[in-house]
C-alpha cells in the first residue's frame, strides 16, 4: 500500500502537469508517487480503473507508462485541486495505491 507519510519519507523530485512527483524515480521501471493532496503510487497502481470510474469530480486521467512492471497505464491525479475528499477512490482501489489527505 502507499505510504501515507510519503511527504516525510520521500523527496519531491519533479513536477508533472502541475502536481508533485515524489521519488525515487528511475523510468520506466520506477515511477514514484504523483500528487500530494490526492497521491497515487504509480509503482503500486495496476490500472484497475475504479478510481477513474468512481471519482465524482473527475480528478484522474489515464497516462501511459510503457515498460512499467505493474501496468502500462496509470491513474494520474491531474485535477487534485478539485477533490472533495469523499474518499471513494481510496476505498475502491484494490491495491491501496491512493492516499487522500483529508486533514
Ligand atoms: Fe475523487 Fe473523492 Fe478520490 Fe477526491 S477522494 S479524488 S473527490 S474519489
Ligand atoms: Fe490504479 Fe487503483 Fe486507480 S490500481 S487505476 S489507482 S483504482
Ligand atoms: Zn502526474
XYZ file of N, CA, C and O and ligand atoms in Angstrom:
428
model
N 0.843 -1.209 0.000
C 0.000 0.000 0.000
C 0.878 1.259 0.000
O 2.031 1.226 0.442
N 0.291 2.350 -0.477
C 1.001 3.632 -0.481
C 1.341 4.035 0.957
O 0.557 3.805 1.879
N 2.514 4.605 1.126
C 2.955 5.100 2.438
C 2.262 6.440 2.715
O 2.540 7.431 2.035
N 1.353 6.497 3.711
C 0.657 7.763 3.976
C 1.581 8.877 4.469
O 1.204 10.050 4.460
N 2.789 8.519 4.876
C 3.777 9.517 5.315
C 4.781 9.838 4.198
O 5.907 10.262 4.480
N 4.362 9.620 2.943
C 5.313 9.751 1.834
C 5.960 11.126 1.772
O 7.116 11.261 1.389
N 5.219 12.176 2.186
C 5.802 13.529 2.068
C 6.928 13.746 3.065
O 7.717 14.666 2.887
N 6.986 12.905 4.104
C 8.137 12.967 5.011
C 9.220 11.991 4.608
O 10.413 12.246 4.793
N 8.821 10.851 4.070
C 9.771 9.773 3.783
C 10.368 9.845 2.382
O 11.315 9.117 2.085
N 9.818 10.693 1.523
C 10.326 10.808 0.157
C 10.653 12.263 -0.137
O 10.241 13.154 0.593
N 11.338 12.478 -1.250
C 11.628 13.841 -1.693
C 10.926 14.121 -2.995
O 10.812 13.239 -3.850
N 10.463 15.383 -3.130
C 9.881 15.780 -4.407
C 10.999 15.919 -5.425
O 11.927 16.708 -5.236
N 10.922 15.139 -6.499
C 11.992 15.124 -7.488
C 11.587 15.766 -8.810
O 12.435 15.983 -9.678
N 10.293 16.031 -8.961
C 9.837 16.519 -10.268
C 8.431 17.090 -10.108
O 7.847 17.048 -9.014
N 7.945 17.624 -11.226
C 6.579 18.112 -11.291
C 5.986 17.576 -12.588
O 6.698 17.427 -13.585
N 4.696 17.254 -12.554
C 4.032 16.715 -13.741
C 2.638 17.326 -13.835
O 1.853 17.182 -12.896
N 2.353 18.044 -14.896
C 1.023 18.628 -15.109
C 0.558 19.405 -13.878
O -0.598 19.320 -13.481
N 1.478 20.121 -13.228
C 1.109 20.972 -12.108
C 1.073 20.302 -10.754
O 0.779 20.944 -9.750
N 1.356 18.999 -10.681
C 1.423 18.342 -9.372
C 2.811 17.757 -9.133
O 3.597 17.574 -10.061
N 3.072 17.469 -7.852
C 4.394 16.982 -7.463
C 4.593 15.520 -7.850
O 3.645 14.734 -7.914
N 5.874 15.181 -8.078
C 6.280 13.780 -8.224
C 7.297 13.491 -7.125
O 8.297 14.198 -6.989
N 6.990 12.458 -6.315
C 7.820 12.094 -5.168
C 8.629 10.851 -5.505
O 8.059 9.820 -5.871
N 9.935 10.955 -5.391
C 10.829 9.890 -5.814
C 10.909 8.737 -4.827
O 10.230 8.760 -3.805
N 11.768 7.777 -5.091
C 12.677 7.747 -6.237
C 11.982 7.414 -7.557
O 11.004 6.688 -7.580
N 12.542 7.976 -8.632
C 12.070 7.714 -9.985
C 13.242 7.201 -10.808
O 14.333 7.782 -10.770
N 13.011 6.090 -11.494
C 14.007 5.513 -12.396
C 13.238 4.880 -13.556
O 12.915 3.699 -13.527
N 12.856 5.731 -14.516
C 11.978 5.294 -15.610
C 12.662 4.257 -16.482
O 13.877 4.342 -16.677
N 11.924 3.302 -17.016
C 10.471 3.177 -16.896
C 10.013 2.257 -15.761
O 8.821 2.140 -15.529
N 10.958 1.672 -15.002
C 10.555 0.659 -14.024
C 10.034 1.271 -12.723
O 9.229 0.657 -12.034
N 10.552 2.452 -12.370
C 10.204 3.043 -11.079
C 9.703 4.461 -11.322
O 10.442 5.294 -11.841
N 8.450 4.733 -10.926
C 7.813 5.995 -11.313
C 7.467 6.899 -10.138
O 7.110 8.054 -10.338
N 7.535 6.385 -8.911
C 7.277 7.222 -7.749
C 5.793 7.492 -7.527
O 4.923 6.790 -8.051
N 5.517 8.520 -6.729
C 4.159 8.910 -6.358
C 3.822 10.226 -7.041
O 4.600 11.191 -6.957
N 2.652 10.282 -7.704
C 2.176 11.525 -8.317
C 1.090 12.141 -7.460
O 0.141 11.463 -7.064
N 1.223 13.465 -7.203
C 0.220 14.204 -6.453
C 0.590 14.325 -4.990
O 1.469 13.615 -4.488
N -0.081 15.254 -4.312
C 0.165 15.488 -2.889
C -1.138 15.379 -2.106
O -1.256 14.540 -1.216
N -2.140 16.175 -2.425
C -3.445 16.024 -1.749
C -4.108 14.712 -2.168
O -4.617 13.970 -1.340
N -4.099 14.447 -3.461
C -4.506 13.135 -3.979
C -3.246 12.499 -4.544
O -2.734 12.928 -5.575
N -2.729 11.495 -3.842
C -1.444 10.898 -4.199
C -1.663 9.475 -4.692
O -2.359 8.683 -4.052
N -1.068 9.167 -5.852
C -1.169 7.828 -6.424
C 0.237 7.256 -6.540
O 1.102 7.851 -7.185
N 0.451 6.098 -5.900
C 1.742 5.426 -6.020
C 1.753 4.653 -7.331
O 1.131 3.591 -7.456
N 2.440 5.210 -8.320
C 2.460 4.608 -9.654
C 3.143 3.243 -9.644
O 2.937 2.457 -10.561
N 3.971 2.974 -8.650
C 4.643 1.674 -8.601
C 3.743 0.588 -8.019
O 4.078 -0.593 -8.086
N 2.587 0.997 -7.486
C 1.598 0.036 -6.969
C 0.394 -0.059 -7.903
O -0.181 -1.135 -8.075
N -0.003 1.049 -8.516
C -1.170 1.073 -9.410
C -1.027 0.023 -10.503
O 0.004 -0.047 -11.170
N -2.084 -0.800 -10.676
C -2.073 -1.791 -11.752
C -3.183 -1.542 -12.766
O -3.648 -2.454 -13.452
N -3.611 -0.270 -12.829
C -4.558 0.171 -13.856
C -5.929 -0.484 -13.722
O -6.579 -0.789 -14.719
N -6.375 -0.694 -12.506
C -7.712 -1.245 -12.273
C -8.801 -0.344 -12.847
O -9.774 -0.817 -13.425
N -8.677 0.963 -12.655
C -9.616 1.914 -13.253
C -10.784 2.318 -12.382
O -11.558 3.202 -12.760
N -10.965 1.696 -11.223
C -12.103 2.028 -10.368
C -12.070 3.496 -9.937
O -13.110 4.145 -9.828
N -10.902 4.028 -9.689
C -10.800 5.427 -9.258
C -11.304 6.373 -10.353
O -12.046 7.311 -10.067
N -10.930 6.095 -11.597
C -11.423 6.952 -12.694
C -12.927 6.854 -12.833
O -13.609 7.847 -13.069
N -13.469 5.655 -12.688
C -14.910 5.459 -12.849
C -15.689 6.114 -11.725
O -16.763 6.656 -11.946
N -15.171 6.053 -10.504
C -15.972 6.425 -9.345
C -15.775 7.859 -8.868
O -16.629 8.375 -8.148
N -14.691 8.512 -9.210
C -14.479 9.868 -8.696
C -15.583 10.796 -9.201
O -15.750 10.964 -10.409
N -16.337 11.416 -8.287
C -17.474 12.240 -8.693
C -17.078 13.557 -9.346
O -17.922 14.199 -9.982
N -15.815 13.968 -9.191
C -15.395 15.249 -9.761
C -14.259 15.084 -10.772
O -13.588 16.044 -11.124
N -14.042 13.840 -11.226
C -13.174 13.592 -12.379
C -11.738 14.085 -12.165
O -11.181 14.791 -12.999
N -11.165 13.685 -11.046
C -9.802 14.109 -10.716
C -8.748 13.417 -11.592
O -7.706 14.000 -11.902
N -9.020 12.180 -12.018
C -7.970 11.346 -12.616
C -8.021 11.314 -14.141
O -9.090 11.366 -14.745
N -6.840 11.183 -14.733
C -6.687 10.897 -16.161
C -5.772 9.687 -16.308
O -4.831 9.527 -15.523
N -6.007 8.879 -17.332
C -5.032 7.836 -17.658
C -3.785 8.468 -18.263
O -3.901 9.383 -19.092
N -2.619 7.972 -17.856
C -1.415 8.297 -18.624
C -0.673 6.991 -18.905
O -0.773 6.023 -18.143
N 0.042 6.969 -20.007
C 0.757 5.765 -20.427
C 2.038 5.586 -19.622
O 2.732 6.557 -19.318
N 2.335 4.332 -19.314
C 3.569 4.016 -18.582
C 4.207 2.771 -19.183
O 4.371 1.751 -18.511
N 4.576 2.855 -20.459
C 5.136 1.683 -21.136
C 6.405 1.206 -20.444
O 7.248 2.006 -20.064
N 6.496 -0.102 -20.256
C 7.687 -0.675 -19.647
C 7.632 -0.778 -18.141
O 8.570 -1.292 -17.521
N 6.525 -0.304 -17.520
C 6.433 -0.455 -16.063
C 5.963 -1.866 -15.726
O 5.048 -2.384 -16.351
N 6.596 -2.516 -14.727
C 6.268 -3.918 -14.442
C 4.826 -4.166 -13.996
O 4.297 -5.247 -14.253
N 4.150 -3.202 -13.367
C 2.778 -3.445 -12.890
C 1.724 -3.224 -13.970
O 0.743 -3.959 -14.033
N 1.882 -2.174 -14.770
C 0.865 -1.851 -15.775
C 1.380 -0.771 -16.706
O 2.223 0.034 -16.331
N 0.800 -0.741 -17.903
C 1.238 0.193 -18.929
C 0.377 1.462 -18.972
O 0.479 2.256 -19.900
N -0.485 1.617 -17.946
C -1.236 2.862 -17.764
C -1.291 3.137 -16.270
O -1.287 2.205 -15.464
N -1.395 4.417 -15.917
C -1.516 4.810 -14.507
C -2.616 5.861 -14.376
O -2.850 6.651 -15.301
N -3.244 5.895 -13.188
C -4.257 6.908 -12.893
C -3.554 8.134 -12.342
O -3.063 8.146 -11.211
N -3.503 9.191 -13.155
C -2.784 10.408 -12.783
C -3.753 11.400 -12.124
O -4.800 11.693 -12.693
N -3.411 11.930 -10.930
C -4.316 12.873 -10.263
C -4.221 14.269 -10.883
O -3.791 15.235 -10.253
N -4.668 14.367 -12.123
C -4.456 15.553 -12.947
C -5.152 16.800 -12.392
O -4.704 17.912 -12.609
N -6.274 16.592 -11.695
C -7.037 17.719 -11.155
C -7.231 17.543 -9.649
O -8.345 17.599 -9.128
N -6.131 17.321 -8.937
C -6.245 17.040 -7.500
C -6.875 18.200 -6.734
O -7.498 17.996 -5.697
N -6.745 19.436 -7.234
C -7.334 20.590 -6.542
C -8.863 20.528 -6.522
O -9.500 21.179 -5.692
N -9.462 19.744 -7.412
C -10.934 19.622 -7.446
C -11.462 18.626 -6.426
O -12.678 18.519 -6.229
N -10.584 17.871 -5.777
C -11.002 16.791 -4.875
C -11.894 17.314 -3.754
O -11.607 18.351 -3.151
N -12.973 16.587 -3.477
C -13.909 16.958 -2.411
C -13.791 16.014 -1.208
O -14.686 15.968 -0.345
N -12.714 15.243 -1.157
C -12.409 14.382 -0.001
C -13.495 13.349 0.307
O -13.727 13.009 1.470
N -14.125 12.832 -0.730
C -15.180 11.829 -0.490
C -14.591 10.471 -0.128
O -15.299 9.607 0.395
N -13.315 10.245 -0.457
C -12.561 9.027 -0.131
C -12.989 7.788 -0.933
O -12.527 6.678 -0.669
N -13.836 7.976 -1.933
C -14.260 6.831 -2.739
C -13.089 6.136 -3.414
O -12.999 4.910 -3.409
N -12.196 6.924 -3.999
C -11.071 6.319 -4.725
C -10.218 5.488 -3.790
O -9.768 4.386 -4.147
N -10.003 5.983 -2.581
C -9.203 5.259 -1.588
C -9.877 3.920 -1.267
O -9.218 2.884 -1.169
N -11.204 3.944 -1.155
C -11.943 2.732 -0.801
C -11.982 1.714 -1.933
O -11.973 0.511 -1.679
N -12.064 2.178 -3.178
C -12.264 1.222 -4.276
C -10.971 0.690 -4.870
O -10.990 -0.353 -5.533
N -9.855 1.339 -4.675
C -8.616 0.838 -5.283
C -8.265 -0.525 -4.673
O -8.076 -0.634 -3.462
N -8.150 -1.564 -5.497
C -7.919 -2.915 -4.970
C -6.529 -3.122 -4.382
O -6.314 -4.099 -3.651
N -5.593 -2.239 -4.690
C -4.225 -2.418 -4.206
C -3.763 -1.271 -3.302
O -2.576 -1.146 -3.003
N -4.705 -0.425 -2.861
C -4.392 0.678 -1.949
C -3.261 1.561 -2.459
O -2.326 1.895 -1.724
N -3.391 1.950 -3.732
C -2.363 2.792 -4.335
C -2.586 4.276 -4.083
O -1.719 5.090 -4.411
N -3.755 4.650 -3.513
C -4.129 6.067 -3.409
C -4.199 6.509 -1.950
O -4.763 5.812 -1.100
N -3.650 7.701 -1.684
C -3.797 8.347 -0.382
C -4.415 9.723 -0.614
O -3.941 10.485 -1.447
N -5.489 10.028 0.113
C -6.085 11.361 0.071
C -5.930 11.955 1.458
O -6.384 11.383 2.449
N -5.267 13.113 1.512
C -5.029 13.773 2.788
C -6.201 14.688 3.098
O -6.201 15.862 2.753
N -7.210 14.115 3.771
C -8.428 14.859 4.059
C -8.280 15.712 5.316
O -9.210 16.386 5.721
N -7.113 15.693 5.955
C -6.807 16.587 7.061
C -7.366 16.130 8.383
O -8.448 15.837 8.638
Fe -12.219 11.973 -6.315
Fe -13.263 11.532 -3.907
Fe -10.880 10.493 -4.554
Fe -11.112 13.106 -4.153
S -11.417 11.499 -2.596
S -10.019 12.131 -5.842
S -13.170 13.515 -4.958
S -12.870 9.970 -5.491
Fe -4.693 2.337 -10.203
Fe -6.078 1.773 -8.054
Fe -6.990 3.548 -9.758
S -4.988 0.315 -9.322
S -6.218 2.859 -11.714
S -5.108 3.717 -8.550
S -8.199 2.066 -8.661
Zn 1.232 13.009 -12.774
